[in-house]
């Protein structure tokens, strides 16, 4: 697999799954434009790690729920690299709570970041990919969006929406050699899951047939596959990277 001469935009690329995706694509030759919402230091460290692999890397601070900032992200990537071949919509947040206690603000914020943000980035990049007559869009969903999860009604709704958005966009863009797919991670060992109480983490393991948590690298390799030439006839699909949870 080679992405030499190609540019990948990765949202939420400074840490966790996003960082692993940046490194996996860079390892295979892609120049990286990564956006981050919070830590500039983490973003610069990820960019430096990509550059150490022999590619160019750009960092852009961006709230993906804001259309103007998303346009600025894509313009910066085009100015730096001249094209956008791969978009990975990874940026996302959680605001967990039981349905009866969940505030409207927490519901709205999660959908804005996870679903609206994915829509805005896809809309912004699709124009460029249509001009290029080709591209790969990979959206990060979740097994929670396929199965639901108590205490995560907002997150599950946002990720279920990402699946519908993925399939609709795939039908619209397929004729121009633009594929749109989703990767649905399961229980992945990241900063987000590390913050969970140990008892909660242990309670989840029996639900994973493979008996272990996944790694960010497990997800990144699936993303890289869908971004590559070998997946050129695959579109509108959801690839679960979950150790069998969603079976």
PDB file of C-alpha atoms in Angstrom:
ATOM      1  CA  UNK A   1       0.000   0.000   0.000  1.00  0.00           C
ATOM      2  CA  UNK A   2       1.377   3.383  -0.979  1.00  0.00           C
ATOM      3  CA  UNK A   3      -0.085   6.852  -0.504  1.00  0.00           C
ATOM      4  CA  UNK A   4       2.951   8.650  -1.901  1.00  0.00           C
ATOM      5  CA  UNK A   5       1.979  11.988  -3.412  1.00  0.00           C
ATOM      6  CA  UNK A   6      -1.398  11.990  -1.664  1.00  0.00           C
ATOM      7  CA  UNK A   7      -2.743  14.226   1.092  1.00  0.00           C
ATOM      8  CA  UNK A   8      -4.890  13.018   3.975  1.00  0.00           C
ATOM      9  CA  UNK A   9      -6.950  15.287   6.211  1.00  0.00           C
ATOM     10  CA  UNK A  10      -7.539  13.720   9.633  1.00  0.00           C
ATOM     11  CA  UNK A  11      -9.838  15.424  12.115  1.00  0.00           C
ATOM     12  CA  UNK A  12      -9.132  14.924  15.792  1.00  0.00           C
ATOM     13  CA  UNK A  13      -5.682  13.786  14.761  1.00  0.00           C
ATOM     14  CA  UNK A  14      -3.625  14.793  17.769  1.00  0.00           C
ATOM     15  CA  UNK A  15      -4.169  11.775  19.996  1.00  0.00           C
ATOM     16  CA  UNK A  16      -5.779   8.355  20.370  1.00  0.00           C
ATOM     17  CA  UNK A  17      -7.244   6.790  17.258  1.00  0.00           C
ATOM     18  CA  UNK A  18      -6.682   9.965  15.239  1.00  0.00           C
ATOM     19  CA  UNK A  19      -2.983   9.999  16.042  1.00  0.00           C
ATOM     20  CA  UNK A  20      -2.661   6.323  15.114  1.00  0.00           C
ATOM     21  CA  UNK A  21      -4.419   7.015  11.798  1.00  0.00           C
ATOM     22  CA  UNK A  22      -2.065   9.894  11.028  1.00  0.00           C
ATOM     23  CA  UNK A  23       0.970   7.725  11.695  1.00  0.00           C
ATOM     24  CA  UNK A  24      -0.362   4.750   9.717  1.00  0.00           C
ATOM     25  CA  UNK A  25      -1.104   6.885   6.656  1.00  0.00           C
ATOM     26  CA  UNK A  26       2.220   8.724   6.978  1.00  0.00           C
ATOM     27  CA  UNK A  27       4.059   5.416   7.277  1.00  0.00           C
ATOM     28  CA  UNK A  28       2.635   4.576   3.865  1.00  0.00           C
ATOM     29  CA  UNK A  29       3.653   7.887   2.314  1.00  0.00           C
ATOM     30  CA  UNK A  30       0.705  10.284   2.739  1.00  0.00           C
ATOM     31  CA  UNK A  31       1.231  13.918   3.640  1.00  0.00           C
ATOM     32  CA  UNK A  32      -0.925  14.752   6.644  1.00  0.00           C
ATOM     33  CA  UNK A  33      -3.125  17.723   7.510  1.00  0.00           C
ATOM     34  CA  UNK A  34      -4.427  17.109  11.004  1.00  0.00           C
ATOM     35  CA  UNK A  35      -6.848  19.243  12.941  1.00  0.00           C
ATOM     36  CA  UNK A  36      -7.167  19.485  16.682  1.00  0.00           C
ATOM     37  CA  UNK A  37      -9.579  21.180  19.047  1.00  0.00           C
ATOM     38  CA  UNK A  38      -7.536  21.504  22.230  1.00  0.00           C
ATOM     39  CA  UNK A  39      -3.898  20.636  22.755  1.00  0.00           C
ATOM     40  CA  UNK A  40      -1.565  22.337  20.297  1.00  0.00           C
ATOM     41  CA  UNK A  41       1.389  20.557  21.906  1.00  0.00           C
ATOM     42  CA  UNK A  42      -0.128  17.121  21.241  1.00  0.00           C
ATOM     43  CA  UNK A  43      -0.921  18.098  17.647  1.00  0.00           C
ATOM     44  CA  UNK A  44       2.607  19.328  17.013  1.00  0.00           C
ATOM     45  CA  UNK A  45       4.044  16.150  18.538  1.00  0.00           C
ATOM     46  CA  UNK A  46       1.926  13.999  16.227  1.00  0.00           C
ATOM     47  CA  UNK A  47       2.934  16.135  13.241  1.00  0.00           C
ATOM     48  CA  UNK A  48       6.603  15.771  14.171  1.00  0.00           C
ATOM     49  CA  UNK A  49       6.171  11.993  14.417  1.00  0.00           C
ATOM     50  CA  UNK A  50       4.664  11.982  10.920  1.00  0.00           C
ATOM     51  CA  UNK A  51       7.494  14.110   9.546  1.00  0.00           C
ATOM     52  CA  UNK A  52      10.000  11.691  11.064  1.00  0.00           C
ATOM     53  CA  UNK A  53       8.477   9.081   8.742  1.00  0.00           C
ATOM     54  CA  UNK A  54       9.504  11.199   5.740  1.00  0.00           C
ATOM     55  CA  UNK A  55       6.283  13.054   4.883  1.00  0.00           C
ATOM     56  CA  UNK A  56       5.019  16.605   5.306  1.00  0.00           C
ATOM     57  CA  UNK A  57       2.578  17.442   8.085  1.00  0.00           C
ATOM     58  CA  UNK A  58       0.360  20.421   8.857  1.00  0.00           C
ATOM     59  CA  UNK A  59      -1.586  21.207  12.046  1.00  0.00           C
ATOM     60  CA  UNK A  60      -4.742  23.336  12.070  1.00  0.00           C
ATOM     61  CA  UNK A  61      -6.888  24.179  15.076  1.00  0.00           C
ATOM     62  CA  UNK A  62     -10.504  23.612  14.137  1.00  0.00           C
ATOM     63  CA  UNK A  63     -13.901  23.109  15.739  1.00  0.00           C
ATOM     64  CA  UNK A  64     -15.482  20.787  13.190  1.00  0.00           C
ATOM     65  CA  UNK A  65     -18.993  21.852  14.199  1.00  0.00           C
ATOM     66  CA  UNK A  66     -18.293  25.356  12.827  1.00  0.00           C
ATOM     67  CA  UNK A  67     -18.640  25.624   9.038  1.00  0.00           C
ATOM     68  CA  UNK A  68     -16.241  28.544   8.707  1.00  0.00           C
ATOM     69  CA  UNK A  69     -13.495  26.748  10.586  1.00  0.00           C
ATOM     70  CA  UNK A  70     -13.990  23.595   8.511  1.00  0.00           C
ATOM     71  CA  UNK A  71     -13.631  25.646   5.318  1.00  0.00           C
ATOM     72  CA  UNK A  72     -10.430  27.115   6.730  1.00  0.00           C
ATOM     73  CA  UNK A  73      -9.079  23.630   7.457  1.00  0.00           C
ATOM     74  CA  UNK A  74      -9.647  22.440   3.892  1.00  0.00           C
ATOM     75  CA  UNK A  75      -8.237  25.659   2.426  1.00  0.00           C
ATOM     76  CA  UNK A  76      -5.104  25.273   4.544  1.00  0.00           C
ATOM     77  CA  UNK A  77      -4.650  21.682   3.400  1.00  0.00           C
ATOM     78  CA  UNK A  78      -5.062  22.670  -0.256  1.00  0.00           C
ATOM     79  CA  UNK A  79      -2.640  25.571   0.123  1.00  0.00           C
ATOM     80  CA  UNK A  80      -0.035  23.277   1.669  1.00  0.00           C
ATOM     81  CA  UNK A  81      -0.415  20.190  -0.517  1.00  0.00           C
ATOM     82  CA  UNK A  82      -2.441  21.163  -3.589  1.00  0.00           C
ATOM     83  CA  UNK A  83      -4.973  18.354  -3.246  1.00  0.00           C
ATOM     84  CA  UNK A  84      -6.979  16.289  -0.766  1.00  0.00           C
ATOM     85  CA  UNK A  85      -7.186  12.586  -1.507  1.00  0.00           C
ATOM     86  CA  UNK A  86      -8.288  11.149   1.846  1.00  0.00           C
ATOM     87  CA  UNK A  87     -10.586  12.512   4.545  1.00  0.00           C
ATOM     88  CA  UNK A  88     -10.807  10.733   7.890  1.00  0.00           C
ATOM     89  CA  UNK A  89     -13.584  12.097  10.094  1.00  0.00           C
ATOM     90  CA  UNK A  90     -12.368  11.068  13.523  1.00  0.00           C
ATOM     91  CA  UNK A  91     -13.115  14.097  15.729  1.00  0.00           C
ATOM     92  CA  UNK A  92     -15.733  13.346  18.356  1.00  0.00           C
ATOM     93  CA  UNK A  93     -16.769  13.851  21.950  1.00  0.00           C
ATOM     94  CA  UNK A  94     -18.866  12.175  24.642  1.00  0.00           C
ATOM     95  CA  UNK A  95     -21.158  13.674  27.267  1.00  0.00           C
ATOM     96  CA  UNK A  96     -22.547  10.540  28.893  1.00  0.00           C
ATOM     97  CA  UNK A  97     -25.599  10.389  31.124  1.00  0.00           C
ATOM     98  CA  UNK A  98     -28.897   8.618  31.559  1.00  0.00           C
ATOM     99  CA  UNK A  99     -31.635   9.747  29.176  1.00  0.00           C
ATOM    100  CA  UNK A 100     -33.924  11.140  31.901  1.00  0.00           C
ATOM    101  CA  UNK A 101     -31.084  13.260  33.293  1.00  0.00           C
ATOM    102  CA  UNK A 102     -29.373  14.272  30.061  1.00  0.00           C
ATOM    103  CA  UNK A 103     -29.417  17.997  29.378  1.00  0.00           C
ATOM    104  CA  UNK A 104     -30.396  19.369  26.010  1.00  0.00           C
ATOM    105  CA  UNK A 105     -27.031  21.087  25.868  1.00  0.00           C
ATOM    106  CA  UNK A 106     -25.171  17.783  26.268  1.00  0.00           C
ATOM    107  CA  UNK A 107     -27.341  16.132  23.620  1.00  0.00           C
ATOM    108  CA  UNK A 108     -26.921  18.989  21.168  1.00  0.00           C
ATOM    109  CA  UNK A 109     -23.166  19.356  21.704  1.00  0.00           C
ATOM    110  CA  UNK A 110     -22.450  15.678  21.011  1.00  0.00           C
ATOM    111  CA  UNK A 111     -24.523  15.690  17.827  1.00  0.00           C
ATOM    112  CA  UNK A 112     -22.895  18.943  16.725  1.00  0.00           C
ATOM    113  CA  UNK A 113     -19.369  17.582  17.105  1.00  0.00           C
ATOM    114  CA  UNK A 114     -19.920  14.011  15.962  1.00  0.00           C
ATOM    115  CA  UNK A 115     -22.604  14.237  13.286  1.00  0.00           C
ATOM    116  CA  UNK A 116     -22.739  17.858  12.121  1.00  0.00           C
ATOM    117  CA  UNK A 117     -18.924  17.942  12.113  1.00  0.00           C
ATOM    118  CA  UNK A 118     -18.754  14.870   9.904  1.00  0.00           C
ATOM    119  CA  UNK A 119     -21.316  16.383   7.520  1.00  0.00           C
ATOM    120  CA  UNK A 120     -19.494  19.716   7.298  1.00  0.00           C
ATOM    121  CA  UNK A 121     -16.140  18.095   6.568  1.00  0.00           C
ATOM    122  CA  UNK A 122     -17.618  15.774   3.938  1.00  0.00           C
ATOM    123  CA  UNK A 123     -19.430  18.647   2.245  1.00  0.00           C
ATOM    124  CA  UNK A 124     -16.316  20.804   2.209  1.00  0.00           C
ATOM    125  CA  UNK A 125     -14.011  18.131   0.816  1.00  0.00           C
ATOM    126  CA  UNK A 126     -16.445  16.644  -1.703  1.00  0.00           C
ATOM    127  CA  UNK A 127     -16.120  19.624  -4.036  1.00  0.00           C
ATOM    128  CA  UNK A 128     -12.362  19.124  -4.295  1.00  0.00           C
ATOM    129  CA  UNK A 129     -12.661  15.382  -4.729  1.00  0.00           C
ATOM    130  CA  UNK A 130     -15.234  15.882  -7.481  1.00  0.00           C
ATOM    131  CA  UNK A 131     -12.748  18.104  -9.312  1.00  0.00           C
ATOM    132  CA  UNK A 132     -10.074  15.437  -8.887  1.00  0.00           C
ATOM    133  CA  UNK A 133     -12.560  12.719  -9.921  1.00  0.00           C
ATOM    134  CA  UNK A 134     -11.520  10.550  -7.027  1.00  0.00           C
ATOM    135  CA  UNK A 135     -11.099  10.318  -3.303  1.00  0.00           C
ATOM    136  CA  UNK A 136     -11.604   8.320  -0.144  1.00  0.00           C
ATOM    137  CA  UNK A 137     -13.764   9.371   2.802  1.00  0.00           C
ATOM    138  CA  UNK A 138     -13.680   7.299   5.987  1.00  0.00           C
ATOM    139  CA  UNK A 139     -15.968   8.210   8.865  1.00  0.00           C
ATOM    140  CA  UNK A 140     -15.414   6.965  12.399  1.00  0.00           C
ATOM    141  CA  UNK A 141     -18.591   5.468  13.783  1.00  0.00           C
ATOM    142  CA  UNK A 142     -18.909   3.153  16.765  1.00  0.00           C
ATOM    143  CA  UNK A 143     -20.473  -0.175  17.666  1.00  0.00           C
ATOM    144  CA  UNK A 144     -22.557   1.928  20.076  1.00  0.00           C
ATOM    145  CA  UNK A 145     -24.198   3.452  17.013  1.00  0.00           C
ATOM    146  CA  UNK A 146     -25.150  -0.039  15.848  1.00  0.00           C
ATOM    147  CA  UNK A 147     -26.190  -1.577  19.165  1.00  0.00           C
ATOM    148  CA  UNK A 148     -27.013   1.329  21.469  1.00  0.00           C
ATOM    149  CA  UNK A 149     -25.652   1.666  24.995  1.00  0.00           C
ATOM    150  CA  UNK A 150     -27.252   2.713  28.257  1.00  0.00           C
ATOM    151  CA  UNK A 151     -26.055   6.131  29.333  1.00  0.00           C
ATOM    152  CA  UNK A 152     -24.968   7.129  25.836  1.00  0.00           C
ATOM    153  CA  UNK A 153     -28.174   8.053  24.008  1.00  0.00           C
ATOM    154  CA  UNK A 154     -26.594  11.183  22.539  1.00  0.00           C
ATOM    155  CA  UNK A 155     -23.394   9.445  21.447  1.00  0.00           C
ATOM    156  CA  UNK A 156     -25.270   6.441  20.013  1.00  0.00           C
ATOM    157  CA  UNK A 157     -27.616   8.731  18.094  1.00  0.00           C
ATOM    158  CA  UNK A 158     -24.703  10.699  16.655  1.00  0.00           C
ATOM    159  CA  UNK A 159     -22.870   7.581  15.512  1.00  0.00           C
ATOM    160  CA  UNK A 160     -26.014   5.971  14.084  1.00  0.00           C
ATOM    161  CA  UNK A 161     -26.450   9.191  12.145  1.00  0.00           C
ATOM    162  CA  UNK A 162     -22.902   8.887  10.830  1.00  0.00           C
ATOM    163  CA  UNK A 163     -23.803   5.481   9.377  1.00  0.00           C
ATOM    164  CA  UNK A 164     -26.816   6.897   7.517  1.00  0.00           C
ATOM    165  CA  UNK A 165     -24.792   9.875   6.334  1.00  0.00           C
ATOM    166  CA  UNK A 166     -22.051   7.540   5.096  1.00  0.00           C
ATOM    167  CA  UNK A 167     -24.429   5.399   3.049  1.00  0.00           C
ATOM    168  CA  UNK A 168     -26.253   8.387   1.537  1.00  0.00           C
ATOM    169  CA  UNK A 169     -23.038  10.152   0.541  1.00  0.00           C
ATOM    170  CA  UNK A 170     -21.651   6.919  -0.900  1.00  0.00           C
ATOM    171  CA  UNK A 171     -24.588   6.731  -3.306  1.00  0.00           C
ATOM    172  CA  UNK A 172     -24.180  10.361  -4.337  1.00  0.00           C
ATOM    173  CA  UNK A 173     -20.427  10.260  -4.943  1.00  0.00           C
ATOM    174  CA  UNK A 174     -19.753   6.768  -6.278  1.00  0.00           C
ATOM    175  CA  UNK A 175     -20.033   7.834  -9.907  1.00  0.00           C
ATOM    176  CA  UNK A 176     -17.001  10.101  -9.525  1.00  0.00           C
ATOM    177  CA  UNK A 177     -14.756   7.395  -8.039  1.00  0.00           C
ATOM    178  CA  UNK A 178     -15.193   8.721  -4.504  1.00  0.00           C
ATOM    179  CA  UNK A 179     -15.779   6.011  -1.919  1.00  0.00           C
ATOM    180  CA  UNK A 180     -17.395   6.712   1.444  1.00  0.00           C
ATOM    181  CA  UNK A 181     -17.151   4.125   4.204  1.00  0.00           C
ATOM    182  CA  UNK A 182     -17.299   3.963   7.979  1.00  0.00           C
ATOM    183  CA  UNK A 183     -15.193   2.193  10.569  1.00  0.00           C
ATOM    184  CA  UNK A 184     -16.998   1.270  13.782  1.00  0.00           C
ATOM    185  CA  UNK A 185     -14.547   0.695  16.632  1.00  0.00           C
ATOM    186  CA  UNK A 186     -15.554  -1.299  19.663  1.00  0.00           C
ATOM    187  CA  UNK A 187     -13.890  -1.083  23.066  1.00  0.00           C
ATOM    188  CA  UNK A 188     -10.544   0.527  22.208  1.00  0.00           C
ATOM    189  CA  UNK A 189      -7.730   1.292  24.643  1.00  0.00           C
ATOM    190  CA  UNK A 190      -7.508   5.097  24.428  1.00  0.00           C
ATOM    191  CA  UNK A 191      -7.412   8.048  26.821  1.00  0.00           C
ATOM    192  CA  UNK A 192     -11.221   8.088  26.719  1.00  0.00           C
ATOM    193  CA  UNK A 193     -11.610   4.505  27.919  1.00  0.00           C
ATOM    194  CA  UNK A 194      -8.689   4.828  30.324  1.00  0.00           C
ATOM    195  CA  UNK A 195     -10.756   7.383  32.244  1.00  0.00           C
ATOM    196  CA  UNK A 196     -13.428   4.757  32.931  1.00  0.00           C
ATOM    197  CA  UNK A 197     -13.546   3.121  36.388  1.00  0.00           C
ATOM    198  CA  UNK A 198     -11.647  -0.172  36.452  1.00  0.00           C
ATOM    199  CA  UNK A 199     -14.784  -2.126  37.377  1.00  0.00           C
ATOM    200  CA  UNK A 200     -16.618  -0.720  34.349  1.00  0.00           C
ATOM    201  CA  UNK A 201     -13.742  -1.688  32.080  1.00  0.00           C
ATOM    202  CA  UNK A 202     -13.654  -5.222  33.473  1.00  0.00           C
ATOM    203  CA  UNK A 203     -17.430  -5.589  33.070  1.00  0.00           C
ATOM    204  CA  UNK A 204     -17.148  -4.884  29.344  1.00  0.00           C
ATOM    205  CA  UNK A 205     -14.511  -7.493  28.551  1.00  0.00           C
ATOM    206  CA  UNK A 206     -16.887 -10.521  28.709  1.00  0.00           C
ATOM    207  CA  UNK A 207     -18.875  -8.886  25.882  1.00  0.00           C
ATOM    208  CA  UNK A 208     -15.861  -9.071  23.559  1.00  0.00           C
ATOM    209  CA  UNK A 209     -15.511 -12.547  21.988  1.00  0.00           C
ATOM    210  CA  UNK A 210     -11.772 -11.990  21.416  1.00  0.00           C
ATOM    211  CA  UNK A 211     -11.387 -11.293  25.124  1.00  0.00           C
ATOM    212  CA  UNK A 212      -9.335  -8.102  24.890  1.00  0.00           C
ATOM    213  CA  UNK A 213      -9.626  -4.424  24.208  1.00  0.00           C
ATOM    214  CA  UNK A 214      -8.633  -3.219  20.772  1.00  0.00           C
ATOM    215  CA  UNK A 215      -5.803  -0.816  20.098  1.00  0.00           C
ATOM    216  CA  UNK A 216      -5.794   2.457  18.211  1.00  0.00           C
ATOM    217  CA  UNK A 217      -3.488   0.757  15.707  1.00  0.00           C
ATOM    218  CA  UNK A 218      -6.127  -1.925  15.033  1.00  0.00           C
ATOM    219  CA  UNK A 219      -8.508   0.829  13.948  1.00  0.00           C
ATOM    220  CA  UNK A 220      -5.859   2.758  12.020  1.00  0.00           C
ATOM    221  CA  UNK A 221      -4.991  -0.255   9.877  1.00  0.00           C
ATOM    222  CA  UNK A 222      -8.664  -0.672   8.928  1.00  0.00           C
ATOM    223  CA  UNK A 223      -8.855   3.006   7.984  1.00  0.00           C
ATOM    224  CA  UNK A 224      -5.715   2.681   5.863  1.00  0.00           C
ATOM    225  CA  UNK A 225      -7.182  -0.319   4.053  1.00  0.00           C
ATOM    226  CA  UNK A 226     -10.345   1.606   3.142  1.00  0.00           C
ATOM    227  CA  UNK A 227      -8.201   4.545   2.006  1.00  0.00           C
ATOM    228  CA  UNK A 228      -6.106   2.370  -0.301  1.00  0.00           C
ATOM    229  CA  UNK A 229      -6.436   1.117  -3.856  1.00  0.00           C
ATOM    230  CA  UNK A 230      -7.385  -2.349  -2.613  1.00  0.00           C
ATOM    231  CA  UNK A 231     -10.709  -0.957  -1.379  1.00  0.00           C
ATOM    232  CA  UNK A 232     -11.531   0.854  -4.604  1.00  0.00           C
ATOM    233  CA  UNK A 233     -14.729  -1.162  -5.179  1.00  0.00           C
ATOM    234  CA  UNK A 234     -15.971  -0.911  -1.593  1.00  0.00           C
ATOM    235  CA  UNK A 235     -18.338   1.929  -0.686  1.00  0.00           C
ATOM    236  CA  UNK A 236     -21.223   2.572   1.685  1.00  0.00           C
ATOM    237  CA  UNK A 237     -20.006  -0.070   4.118  1.00  0.00           C
ATOM    238  CA  UNK A 238     -19.459  -0.177   7.878  1.00  0.00           C
ATOM    239  CA  UNK A 239     -16.380  -2.118   8.968  1.00  0.00           C
ATOM    240  CA  UNK A 240     -16.578  -3.113  12.635  1.00  0.00           C
ATOM    241  CA  UNK A 241     -13.231  -3.246  14.415  1.00  0.00           C
ATOM    242  CA  UNK A 242     -14.535  -4.589  17.690  1.00  0.00           C
ATOM    243  CA  UNK A 243     -13.219  -8.087  18.438  1.00  0.00           C
ATOM    244  CA  UNK A 244     -16.656  -9.471  17.620  1.00  0.00           C
ATOM    245  CA  UNK A 245     -18.800  -7.284  19.893  1.00  0.00           C
ATOM    246  CA  UNK A 246     -21.345  -6.412  17.221  1.00  0.00           C
ATOM    247  CA  UNK A 247     -21.910  -9.940  15.963  1.00  0.00           C
TER     248      UNK A 247
END
